């Protein structure tokens, strides 16, 4: 089974790539493989001119502080037996040898940076709301002054009112610290707000890649159009076409022949059932689409 197949992209320093798609399409696998939290069977990840799959021991340890992750579940990602100071300060002790007052001061500064207070440092995760827990997770990711962060659906488990606060926090931190994000999500409305470029995944492959403005103004792949048509609009009386995909997502262990989307595609042709189209430029510069009918 290929959970991720032929995925390739670049993220410029200080920018955000939104990686979107249905559950099970391979988004989280991509993010975790980039950080070597999941071993890769093939391919490469180039960071600052070095292939991180080739790094070993101390070289990899030094790289860890530059690449961090914010997990999806703010409840399961924090150790319930540790205080907030211990959760955030653990990396400071392991990598920088900070203990005592120096570690405490650094933890407090991180808490204040994400909108919490010094007195929160002595509390346990169960004493916080979901939004506060995610702020703690963000503070933990920032502890070692990283340059690149994988945001693995960081707002999907939060209330809508809290989602906007976390998104705005991430944008502020990016502007302040020059961070680079891989922002994984299935909510295209959220991705539109934070991303510079967007890659759409289906069954382990990227089927469309474009700048945010180009993709939302002119989606070319049928799957992307269906996803965008599902975004709720604040004008209930304004009617629009809702593209409903029929059938289930195929199993990655037994993918269909040809284009993996063709069993659910409303515009599939006989060619789609036989041949896989690779990403190719269509339309505006940098707009890539893997669809035989995208230019028709």
PDB file of C-alpha atoms in Angstrom:
ATOM      1  CA  UNK A   1       0.000   0.000   0.000  1.00  0.00           C
ATOM      2  CA  UNK A   2       1.210   3.495  -0.862  1.00  0.00           C
ATOM      3  CA  UNK A   3      -0.181   5.942   1.687  1.00  0.00           C
ATOM      4  CA  UNK A   4       1.608   8.772  -0.154  1.00  0.00           C
ATOM      5  CA  UNK A   5       2.521   8.416  -3.816  1.00  0.00           C
ATOM      6  CA  UNK A   6       4.612  10.872  -5.813  1.00  0.00           C
ATOM      7  CA  UNK A   7       3.911  13.902  -3.620  1.00  0.00           C
ATOM      8  CA  UNK A   8       6.279  16.800  -4.306  1.00  0.00           C
ATOM      9  CA  UNK A   9       6.162  20.475  -3.325  1.00  0.00           C
ATOM     10  CA  UNK A  10       8.231  23.443  -2.180  1.00  0.00           C
ATOM     11  CA  UNK A  11       7.517  25.880   0.650  1.00  0.00           C
ATOM     12  CA  UNK A  12       9.373  29.228   0.472  1.00  0.00           C
ATOM     13  CA  UNK A  13      10.776  30.527   3.725  1.00  0.00           C
ATOM     14  CA  UNK A  14       8.232  32.526   5.695  1.00  0.00           C
ATOM     15  CA  UNK A  15       5.266  31.240   3.672  1.00  0.00           C
ATOM     16  CA  UNK A  16       2.430  28.793   4.302  1.00  0.00           C
ATOM     17  CA  UNK A  17       1.416  25.835   2.157  1.00  0.00           C
ATOM     18  CA  UNK A  18      -2.094  24.568   2.826  1.00  0.00           C
ATOM     19  CA  UNK A  19      -2.448  20.798   2.330  1.00  0.00           C
ATOM     20  CA  UNK A  20      -6.105  19.816   2.033  1.00  0.00           C
ATOM     21  CA  UNK A  21      -8.232  16.785   1.289  1.00  0.00           C
ATOM     22  CA  UNK A  22     -10.654  14.301   2.797  1.00  0.00           C
ATOM     23  CA  UNK A  23      -9.777  12.236   5.868  1.00  0.00           C
ATOM     24  CA  UNK A  24      -7.488   9.363   4.969  1.00  0.00           C
ATOM     25  CA  UNK A  25      -5.953  10.952   1.862  1.00  0.00           C
ATOM     26  CA  UNK A  26      -2.438  11.012   3.368  1.00  0.00           C
ATOM     27  CA  UNK A  27      -2.118  14.605   4.626  1.00  0.00           C
ATOM     28  CA  UNK A  28      -0.933  13.732   8.134  1.00  0.00           C
ATOM     29  CA  UNK A  29       1.385  11.045   6.774  1.00  0.00           C
ATOM     30  CA  UNK A  30       3.070  13.687   4.618  1.00  0.00           C
ATOM     31  CA  UNK A  31       3.543  16.022   7.577  1.00  0.00           C
ATOM     32  CA  UNK A  32       4.895  13.389   9.928  1.00  0.00           C
ATOM     33  CA  UNK A  33       7.192  11.926   7.276  1.00  0.00           C
ATOM     34  CA  UNK A  34       8.702  15.366   6.663  1.00  0.00           C
ATOM     35  CA  UNK A  35       9.761  15.425  10.319  1.00  0.00           C
ATOM     36  CA  UNK A  36      10.862  11.767  10.329  1.00  0.00           C
ATOM     37  CA  UNK A  37       8.198  10.867  12.847  1.00  0.00           C
ATOM     38  CA  UNK A  38       7.213   8.209  10.296  1.00  0.00           C
ATOM     39  CA  UNK A  39       9.989   6.417   8.376  1.00  0.00           C
ATOM     40  CA  UNK A  40       9.893   6.936   4.627  1.00  0.00           C
ATOM     41  CA  UNK A  41      10.334   4.032   2.221  1.00  0.00           C
ATOM     42  CA  UNK A  42      11.498   6.250  -0.629  1.00  0.00           C
ATOM     43  CA  UNK A  43      12.020   9.853  -1.680  1.00  0.00           C
ATOM     44  CA  UNK A  44      13.762  12.784  -0.017  1.00  0.00           C
ATOM     45  CA  UNK A  45      13.065  15.899   2.005  1.00  0.00           C
ATOM     46  CA  UNK A  46      15.456  18.781   1.394  1.00  0.00           C
ATOM     47  CA  UNK A  47      15.703  21.312   4.200  1.00  0.00           C
ATOM     48  CA  UNK A  48      18.273  24.128   4.021  1.00  0.00           C
ATOM     49  CA  UNK A  49      20.091  22.222   1.275  1.00  0.00           C
ATOM     50  CA  UNK A  50      20.332  18.923   3.193  1.00  0.00           C
ATOM     51  CA  UNK A  51      18.372  15.715   2.761  1.00  0.00           C
ATOM     52  CA  UNK A  52      17.017  15.054   6.252  1.00  0.00           C
ATOM     53  CA  UNK A  53      16.462  11.372   5.450  1.00  0.00           C
ATOM     54  CA  UNK A  54      20.241  11.037   5.294  1.00  0.00           C
ATOM     55  CA  UNK A  55      20.934  12.636   8.688  1.00  0.00           C
ATOM     56  CA  UNK A  56      21.890  10.465  11.639  1.00  0.00           C
ATOM     57  CA  UNK A  57      22.189  10.803  15.414  1.00  0.00           C
ATOM     58  CA  UNK A  58      23.602  14.192  16.422  1.00  0.00           C
ATOM     59  CA  UNK A  59      22.918  15.805  13.034  1.00  0.00           C
ATOM     60  CA  UNK A  60      19.260  14.798  13.295  1.00  0.00           C
ATOM     61  CA  UNK A  61      19.076  15.948  16.907  1.00  0.00           C
ATOM     62  CA  UNK A  62      20.292  19.406  15.930  1.00  0.00           C
ATOM     63  CA  UNK A  63      17.724  19.548  13.148  1.00  0.00           C
ATOM     64  CA  UNK A  64      14.874  18.644  15.506  1.00  0.00           C
ATOM     65  CA  UNK A  65      14.951  22.065  17.109  1.00  0.00           C
ATOM     66  CA  UNK A  66      14.425  23.739  13.725  1.00  0.00           C
ATOM     67  CA  UNK A  67      11.404  21.618  12.706  1.00  0.00           C
ATOM     68  CA  UNK A  68       8.429  21.180  15.024  1.00  0.00           C
ATOM     69  CA  UNK A  69       4.794  20.056  14.937  1.00  0.00           C
ATOM     70  CA  UNK A  70       1.477  21.231  16.366  1.00  0.00           C
ATOM     71  CA  UNK A  71      -0.765  18.194  16.810  1.00  0.00           C
ATOM     72  CA  UNK A  72      -4.425  17.954  15.894  1.00  0.00           C
ATOM     73  CA  UNK A  73      -5.829  16.767  19.216  1.00  0.00           C
ATOM     74  CA  UNK A  74      -5.289  19.300  22.015  1.00  0.00           C
ATOM     75  CA  UNK A  75      -6.534  16.718  24.527  1.00  0.00           C
ATOM     76  CA  UNK A  76      -4.474  13.680  23.545  1.00  0.00           C
ATOM     77  CA  UNK A  77      -1.224  15.530  22.733  1.00  0.00           C
ATOM     78  CA  UNK A  78      -0.565  16.848  26.262  1.00  0.00           C
ATOM     79  CA  UNK A  79       0.591  14.505  29.041  1.00  0.00           C
ATOM     80  CA  UNK A  80      -2.086  14.696  31.775  1.00  0.00           C
ATOM     81  CA  UNK A  81       0.467  13.876  34.488  1.00  0.00           C
ATOM     82  CA  UNK A  82       2.731  16.818  33.688  1.00  0.00           C
ATOM     83  CA  UNK A  83       2.298  20.492  34.509  1.00  0.00           C
ATOM     84  CA  UNK A  84       2.333  23.053  31.736  1.00  0.00           C
ATOM     85  CA  UNK A  85       5.823  24.124  32.785  1.00  0.00           C
ATOM     86  CA  UNK A  86       7.072  20.551  32.468  1.00  0.00           C
ATOM     87  CA  UNK A  87       5.345  20.037  29.097  1.00  0.00           C
ATOM     88  CA  UNK A  88       6.814  23.169  27.526  1.00  0.00           C
ATOM     89  CA  UNK A  89      10.099  23.071  29.410  1.00  0.00           C
ATOM     90  CA  UNK A  90      10.994  19.476  28.604  1.00  0.00           C
ATOM     91  CA  UNK A  91      12.556  20.410  25.261  1.00  0.00           C
ATOM     92  CA  UNK A  92      14.413  23.302  26.885  1.00  0.00           C
ATOM     93  CA  UNK A  93      16.033  20.896  29.337  1.00  0.00           C
ATOM     94  CA  UNK A  94      16.846  18.226  26.741  1.00  0.00           C
ATOM     95  CA  UNK A  95      18.258  20.542  24.054  1.00  0.00           C
ATOM     96  CA  UNK A  96      19.484  23.604  25.970  1.00  0.00           C
ATOM     97  CA  UNK A  97      20.089  22.224  29.460  1.00  0.00           C
ATOM     98  CA  UNK A  98      17.850  24.845  31.071  1.00  0.00           C
ATOM     99  CA  UNK A  99      16.589  24.161  34.583  1.00  0.00           C
ATOM    100  CA  UNK A 100      15.235  26.091  37.546  1.00  0.00           C
ATOM    101  CA  UNK A 101      14.589  29.811  37.189  1.00  0.00           C
ATOM    102  CA  UNK A 102      15.991  30.090  33.659  1.00  0.00           C
ATOM    103  CA  UNK A 103      13.632  27.418  32.394  1.00  0.00           C
ATOM    104  CA  UNK A 104      10.710  28.947  34.289  1.00  0.00           C
ATOM    105  CA  UNK A 105      11.353  32.379  32.797  1.00  0.00           C
ATOM    106  CA  UNK A 106      11.514  30.945  29.283  1.00  0.00           C
ATOM    107  CA  UNK A 107       8.270  28.993  29.785  1.00  0.00           C
ATOM    108  CA  UNK A 108       6.470  32.083  31.113  1.00  0.00           C
ATOM    109  CA  UNK A 109       7.666  34.122  28.118  1.00  0.00           C
ATOM    110  CA  UNK A 110       6.332  31.446  25.758  1.00  0.00           C
ATOM    111  CA  UNK A 111       2.985  31.318  27.549  1.00  0.00           C
ATOM    112  CA  UNK A 112       2.610  35.071  27.291  1.00  0.00           C
ATOM    113  CA  UNK A 113       3.528  34.937  23.611  1.00  0.00           C
ATOM    114  CA  UNK A 114       0.572  32.619  22.923  1.00  0.00           C
ATOM    115  CA  UNK A 115      -1.909  34.565  25.028  1.00  0.00           C
ATOM    116  CA  UNK A 116      -1.678  32.755  28.371  1.00  0.00           C
ATOM    117  CA  UNK A 117      -0.298  33.899  31.744  1.00  0.00           C
ATOM    118  CA  UNK A 118       2.486  32.966  34.146  1.00  0.00           C
ATOM    119  CA  UNK A 119       0.089  31.363  36.654  1.00  0.00           C
ATOM    120  CA  UNK A 120      -0.937  28.819  34.013  1.00  0.00           C
ATOM    121  CA  UNK A 121       2.516  27.219  34.234  1.00  0.00           C
ATOM    122  CA  UNK A 122       1.668  25.309  37.419  1.00  0.00           C
ATOM    123  CA  UNK A 123      -1.614  23.851  36.178  1.00  0.00           C
ATOM    124  CA  UNK A 124      -2.351  20.510  34.550  1.00  0.00           C
ATOM    125  CA  UNK A 125      -3.911  20.002  31.088  1.00  0.00           C
ATOM    126  CA  UNK A 126      -7.330  18.981  32.454  1.00  0.00           C
ATOM    127  CA  UNK A 127      -7.722  22.477  33.924  1.00  0.00           C
ATOM    128  CA  UNK A 128      -7.803  24.110  30.460  1.00  0.00           C
ATOM    129  CA  UNK A 129     -10.294  24.454  27.641  1.00  0.00           C
ATOM    130  CA  UNK A 130      -9.582  23.054  24.183  1.00  0.00           C
ATOM    131  CA  UNK A 131      -8.434  26.419  22.859  1.00  0.00           C
ATOM    132  CA  UNK A 132      -6.110  26.962  25.814  1.00  0.00           C
ATOM    133  CA  UNK A 133      -4.674  23.475  25.399  1.00  0.00           C
ATOM    134  CA  UNK A 134      -3.897  24.203  21.765  1.00  0.00           C
ATOM    135  CA  UNK A 135      -2.134  27.413  22.816  1.00  0.00           C
ATOM    136  CA  UNK A 136       0.000  25.287  25.130  1.00  0.00           C
ATOM    137  CA  UNK A 137       0.767  22.992  22.197  1.00  0.00           C
ATOM    138  CA  UNK A 138       1.811  26.002  20.131  1.00  0.00           C
ATOM    139  CA  UNK A 139       4.033  27.262  22.949  1.00  0.00           C
ATOM    140  CA  UNK A 140       5.684  23.842  23.130  1.00  0.00           C
ATOM    141  CA  UNK A 141       6.355  23.935  19.382  1.00  0.00           C
ATOM    142  CA  UNK A 142       7.924  27.394  19.716  1.00  0.00           C
ATOM    143  CA  UNK A 143      10.155  26.487  22.667  1.00  0.00           C
ATOM    144  CA  UNK A 144      13.301  25.876  20.606  1.00  0.00           C
ATOM    145  CA  UNK A 145      12.841  28.794  18.191  1.00  0.00           C
ATOM    146  CA  UNK A 146      12.007  26.641  15.137  1.00  0.00           C
ATOM    147  CA  UNK A 147      11.981  27.822  11.550  1.00  0.00           C
ATOM    148  CA  UNK A 148       9.491  25.300  10.131  1.00  0.00           C
ATOM    149  CA  UNK A 149       6.300  24.003  11.779  1.00  0.00           C
ATOM    150  CA  UNK A 150       3.890  21.325  10.600  1.00  0.00           C
ATOM    151  CA  UNK A 151       0.411  22.395  11.714  1.00  0.00           C
ATOM    152  CA  UNK A 152      -1.526  19.117  11.651  1.00  0.00           C
ATOM    153  CA  UNK A 153      -5.176  20.246  11.605  1.00  0.00           C
ATOM    154  CA  UNK A 154      -4.550  22.492  14.635  1.00  0.00           C
ATOM    155  CA  UNK A 155      -8.102  23.910  14.724  1.00  0.00           C
ATOM    156  CA  UNK A 156     -10.294  21.009  13.581  1.00  0.00           C
ATOM    157  CA  UNK A 157     -11.099  19.937  17.161  1.00  0.00           C
ATOM    158  CA  UNK A 158     -11.983  23.455  18.323  1.00  0.00           C
ATOM    159  CA  UNK A 159     -15.177  25.499  18.345  1.00  0.00           C
ATOM    160  CA  UNK A 160     -15.594  27.821  15.377  1.00  0.00           C
ATOM    161  CA  UNK A 161     -15.243  30.909  17.572  1.00  0.00           C
ATOM    162  CA  UNK A 162     -11.937  29.610  18.925  1.00  0.00           C
ATOM    163  CA  UNK A 163     -10.643  28.550  15.506  1.00  0.00           C
ATOM    164  CA  UNK A 164     -10.353  32.149  14.350  1.00  0.00           C
ATOM    165  CA  UNK A 165      -8.363  33.069  17.460  1.00  0.00           C
ATOM    166  CA  UNK A 166      -5.856  30.266  16.895  1.00  0.00           C
ATOM    167  CA  UNK A 167      -5.536  31.051  13.176  1.00  0.00           C
ATOM    168  CA  UNK A 168      -4.885  34.715  13.907  1.00  0.00           C
ATOM    169  CA  UNK A 169      -2.339  33.709  16.566  1.00  0.00           C
ATOM    170  CA  UNK A 170      -0.488  31.526  14.064  1.00  0.00           C
ATOM    171  CA  UNK A 171      -0.437  34.347  11.519  1.00  0.00           C
ATOM    172  CA  UNK A 172       0.861  36.831  14.103  1.00  0.00           C
ATOM    173  CA  UNK A 173       3.597  34.429  15.184  1.00  0.00           C
ATOM    174  CA  UNK A 174       4.592  33.862  11.568  1.00  0.00           C
ATOM    175  CA  UNK A 175       4.913  37.600  10.950  1.00  0.00           C
ATOM    176  CA  UNK A 176       6.858  38.113  14.178  1.00  0.00           C
ATOM    177  CA  UNK A 177       9.215  35.123  13.965  1.00  0.00           C
ATOM    178  CA  UNK A 178       9.446  34.492  10.211  1.00  0.00           C
ATOM    179  CA  UNK A 179       8.006  30.983  10.548  1.00  0.00           C
ATOM    180  CA  UNK A 180       7.293  28.643   7.645  1.00  0.00           C
ATOM    181  CA  UNK A 181       4.163  26.472   7.901  1.00  0.00           C
ATOM    182  CA  UNK A 182       2.819  23.321   6.342  1.00  0.00           C
ATOM    183  CA  UNK A 183      -0.830  23.781   7.301  1.00  0.00           C
ATOM    184  CA  UNK A 184      -2.783  20.521   7.068  1.00  0.00           C
ATOM    185  CA  UNK A 185      -6.576  20.811   7.078  1.00  0.00           C
ATOM    186  CA  UNK A 186      -9.812  19.622   5.528  1.00  0.00           C
ATOM    187  CA  UNK A 187     -11.613  22.941   6.011  1.00  0.00           C
ATOM    188  CA  UNK A 188     -10.969  24.990   2.882  1.00  0.00           C
ATOM    189  CA  UNK A 189     -12.406  28.144   4.448  1.00  0.00           C
ATOM    190  CA  UNK A 190      -9.666  28.019   7.101  1.00  0.00           C
ATOM    191  CA  UNK A 191      -6.984  27.243   4.508  1.00  0.00           C
ATOM    192  CA  UNK A 192      -8.029  30.243   2.431  1.00  0.00           C
ATOM    193  CA  UNK A 193      -7.480  32.518   5.422  1.00  0.00           C
ATOM    194  CA  UNK A 194      -3.941  31.413   6.284  1.00  0.00           C
ATOM    195  CA  UNK A 195      -2.258  29.910   3.195  1.00  0.00           C
ATOM    196  CA  UNK A 196      -0.131  31.405   0.445  1.00  0.00           C
ATOM    197  CA  UNK A 197      -0.259  28.274  -1.743  1.00  0.00           C
ATOM    198  CA  UNK A 198      -2.600  25.292  -1.637  1.00  0.00           C
ATOM    199  CA  UNK A 199      -2.091  21.629  -2.563  1.00  0.00           C
ATOM    200  CA  UNK A 200      -5.147  19.372  -2.865  1.00  0.00           C
ATOM    201  CA  UNK A 201      -4.641  15.661  -2.103  1.00  0.00           C
ATOM    202  CA  UNK A 202      -6.718  12.659  -3.047  1.00  0.00           C
ATOM    203  CA  UNK A 203      -5.827   9.065  -2.201  1.00  0.00           C
ATOM    204  CA  UNK A 204      -2.170   9.810  -1.548  1.00  0.00           C
ATOM    205  CA  UNK A 205      -1.598  12.050  -4.579  1.00  0.00           C
ATOM    206  CA  UNK A 206      -1.618  15.786  -5.167  1.00  0.00           C
ATOM    207  CA  UNK A 207      -4.280  16.464  -7.803  1.00  0.00           C
ATOM    208  CA  UNK A 208      -4.051  20.273  -7.895  1.00  0.00           C
ATOM    209  CA  UNK A 209      -1.476  22.826  -6.774  1.00  0.00           C
ATOM    210  CA  UNK A 210      -1.754  26.603  -7.102  1.00  0.00           C
ATOM    211  CA  UNK A 211      -1.499  29.886  -5.306  1.00  0.00           C
ATOM    212  CA  UNK A 212      -4.380  30.527  -2.934  1.00  0.00           C
ATOM    213  CA  UNK A 213      -5.915  33.244  -5.107  1.00  0.00           C
ATOM    214  CA  UNK A 214      -5.680  31.183  -8.303  1.00  0.00           C
ATOM    215  CA  UNK A 215      -7.128  28.040  -6.761  1.00  0.00           C
ATOM    216  CA  UNK A 216     -10.111  29.698  -5.090  1.00  0.00           C
ATOM    217  CA  UNK A 217     -10.876  31.897  -8.095  1.00  0.00           C
ATOM    218  CA  UNK A 218     -10.491  29.179 -10.720  1.00  0.00           C
ATOM    219  CA  UNK A 219     -10.411  25.578  -9.412  1.00  0.00           C
ATOM    220  CA  UNK A 220      -9.668  23.233 -12.320  1.00  0.00           C
ATOM    221  CA  UNK A 221      -9.810  19.700 -10.894  1.00  0.00           C
ATOM    222  CA  UNK A 222     -13.314  18.223 -10.373  1.00  0.00           C
ATOM    223  CA  UNK A 223     -12.356  17.136  -6.855  1.00  0.00           C
ATOM    224  CA  UNK A 224     -11.240  20.649  -5.910  1.00  0.00           C
ATOM    225  CA  UNK A 225     -14.490  22.069  -7.277  1.00  0.00           C
ATOM    226  CA  UNK A 226     -16.487  19.637  -5.160  1.00  0.00           C
ATOM    227  CA  UNK A 227     -14.561  20.549  -2.016  1.00  0.00           C
ATOM    228  CA  UNK A 228     -15.023  24.273  -2.622  1.00  0.00           C
ATOM    229  CA  UNK A 229     -18.725  23.854  -3.274  1.00  0.00           C
ATOM    230  CA  UNK A 230     -19.102  22.389   0.232  1.00  0.00           C
ATOM    231  CA  UNK A 231     -17.823  25.520   2.015  1.00  0.00           C
ATOM    232  CA  UNK A 232     -20.715  27.065   3.988  1.00  0.00           C
ATOM    233  CA  UNK A 233     -21.631  30.602   2.947  1.00  0.00           C
ATOM    234  CA  UNK A 234     -23.035  33.326   5.227  1.00  0.00           C
ATOM    235  CA  UNK A 235     -25.829  34.057   2.721  1.00  0.00           C
ATOM    236  CA  UNK A 236     -28.382  31.228   3.031  1.00  0.00           C
ATOM    237  CA  UNK A 237     -30.770  32.751   0.485  1.00  0.00           C
ATOM    238  CA  UNK A 238     -28.136  32.861  -2.201  1.00  0.00           C
ATOM    239  CA  UNK A 239     -28.362  29.614  -4.140  1.00  0.00           C
ATOM    240  CA  UNK A 240     -25.410  27.927  -5.818  1.00  0.00           C
ATOM    241  CA  UNK A 241     -24.509  24.587  -7.268  1.00  0.00           C
ATOM    242  CA  UNK A 242     -23.539  21.979  -4.693  1.00  0.00           C
ATOM    243  CA  UNK A 243     -21.397  19.217  -6.190  1.00  0.00           C
ATOM    244  CA  UNK A 244     -22.167  15.968  -4.382  1.00  0.00           C
ATOM    245  CA  UNK A 245     -19.633  13.187  -4.846  1.00  0.00           C
ATOM    246  CA  UNK A 246     -21.138   9.711  -4.951  1.00  0.00           C
ATOM    247  CA  UNK A 247     -19.544   6.575  -3.612  1.00  0.00           C
ATOM    248  CA  UNK A 248     -16.757   6.083  -1.090  1.00  0.00           C
ATOM    249  CA  UNK A 249     -13.073   6.919  -1.217  1.00  0.00           C
ATOM    250  CA  UNK A 250     -11.270   3.829  -2.614  1.00  0.00           C
ATOM    251  CA  UNK A 251      -8.949   1.865  -0.360  1.00  0.00           C
ATOM    252  CA  UNK A 252      -5.251   2.813  -0.712  1.00  0.00           C
ATOM    253  CA  UNK A 253      -4.471  -0.914  -0.572  1.00  0.00           C
ATOM    254  CA  UNK A 254      -6.585  -1.512  -3.669  1.00  0.00           C
ATOM    255  CA  UNK A 255      -6.661   1.724  -5.696  1.00  0.00           C
ATOM    256  CA  UNK A 256      -8.595   1.868  -8.962  1.00  0.00           C
ATOM    257  CA  UNK A 257      -6.791   1.731 -12.285  1.00  0.00           C
ATOM    258  CA  UNK A 258      -6.161   5.024 -14.042  1.00  0.00           C
ATOM    259  CA  UNK A 259      -7.036   8.247 -12.260  1.00  0.00           C
ATOM    260  CA  UNK A 260      -7.781   7.419  -8.589  1.00  0.00           C
ATOM    261  CA  UNK A 261     -10.697   9.868  -8.617  1.00  0.00           C
ATOM    262  CA  UNK A 262     -12.497   8.506 -11.678  1.00  0.00           C
ATOM    263  CA  UNK A 263     -15.009   6.232  -9.795  1.00  0.00           C
ATOM    264  CA  UNK A 264     -16.488   9.360  -8.163  1.00  0.00           C
ATOM    265  CA  UNK A 265     -15.782  11.930 -10.850  1.00  0.00           C
ATOM    266  CA  UNK A 266     -18.824  13.488 -12.561  1.00  0.00           C
ATOM    267  CA  UNK A 267     -16.862  14.187 -15.770  1.00  0.00           C
ATOM    268  CA  UNK A 268     -14.739  11.021 -16.075  1.00  0.00           C
ATOM    269  CA  UNK A 269     -14.029   9.631 -19.540  1.00  0.00           C
ATOM    270  CA  UNK A 270     -12.887   6.139 -20.640  1.00  0.00           C
ATOM    271  CA  UNK A 271      -9.325   7.454 -20.774  1.00  0.00           C
ATOM    272  CA  UNK A 272      -9.539   8.342 -17.061  1.00  0.00           C
ATOM    273  CA  UNK A 273     -10.152   4.687 -16.215  1.00  0.00           C
ATOM    274  CA  UNK A 274      -6.974   3.591 -17.980  1.00  0.00           C
ATOM    275  CA  UNK A 275      -4.316   6.306 -17.624  1.00  0.00           C
ATOM    276  CA  UNK A 276      -3.074   8.408 -14.709  1.00  0.00           C
ATOM    277  CA  UNK A 277      -2.529  12.049 -15.579  1.00  0.00           C
ATOM    278  CA  UNK A 278       0.474  13.671 -13.917  1.00  0.00           C
ATOM    279  CA  UNK A 279       0.506  17.226 -12.619  1.00  0.00           C
ATOM    280  CA  UNK A 280       0.878  19.641 -15.532  1.00  0.00           C
ATOM    281  CA  UNK A 281       0.739  23.436 -15.819  1.00  0.00           C
ATOM    282  CA  UNK A 282      -2.604  24.850 -16.934  1.00  0.00           C
ATOM    283  CA  UNK A 283      -3.914  28.400 -16.712  1.00  0.00           C
ATOM    284  CA  UNK A 284      -2.071  30.884 -14.504  1.00  0.00           C
ATOM    285  CA  UNK A 285       1.665  30.494 -13.783  1.00  0.00           C
ATOM    286  CA  UNK A 286       2.350  27.838 -11.165  1.00  0.00           C
ATOM    287  CA  UNK A 287      -1.115  26.289 -11.427  1.00  0.00           C
ATOM    288  CA  UNK A 288      -0.678  22.502 -11.727  1.00  0.00           C
ATOM    289  CA  UNK A 289      -3.508  20.016 -12.287  1.00  0.00           C
ATOM    290  CA  UNK A 290      -3.634  16.224 -12.652  1.00  0.00           C
ATOM    291  CA  UNK A 291      -6.743  15.843 -14.804  1.00  0.00           C
ATOM    292  CA  UNK A 292      -7.252  14.869 -18.457  1.00  0.00           C
ATOM    293  CA  UNK A 293     -10.231  17.214 -18.824  1.00  0.00           C
ATOM    294  CA  UNK A 294      -8.858  20.221 -16.945  1.00  0.00           C
ATOM    295  CA  UNK A 295      -8.127  22.193 -20.122  1.00  0.00           C
ATOM    296  CA  UNK A 296     -11.333  21.262 -21.953  1.00  0.00           C
TER     297      UNK A 296
END
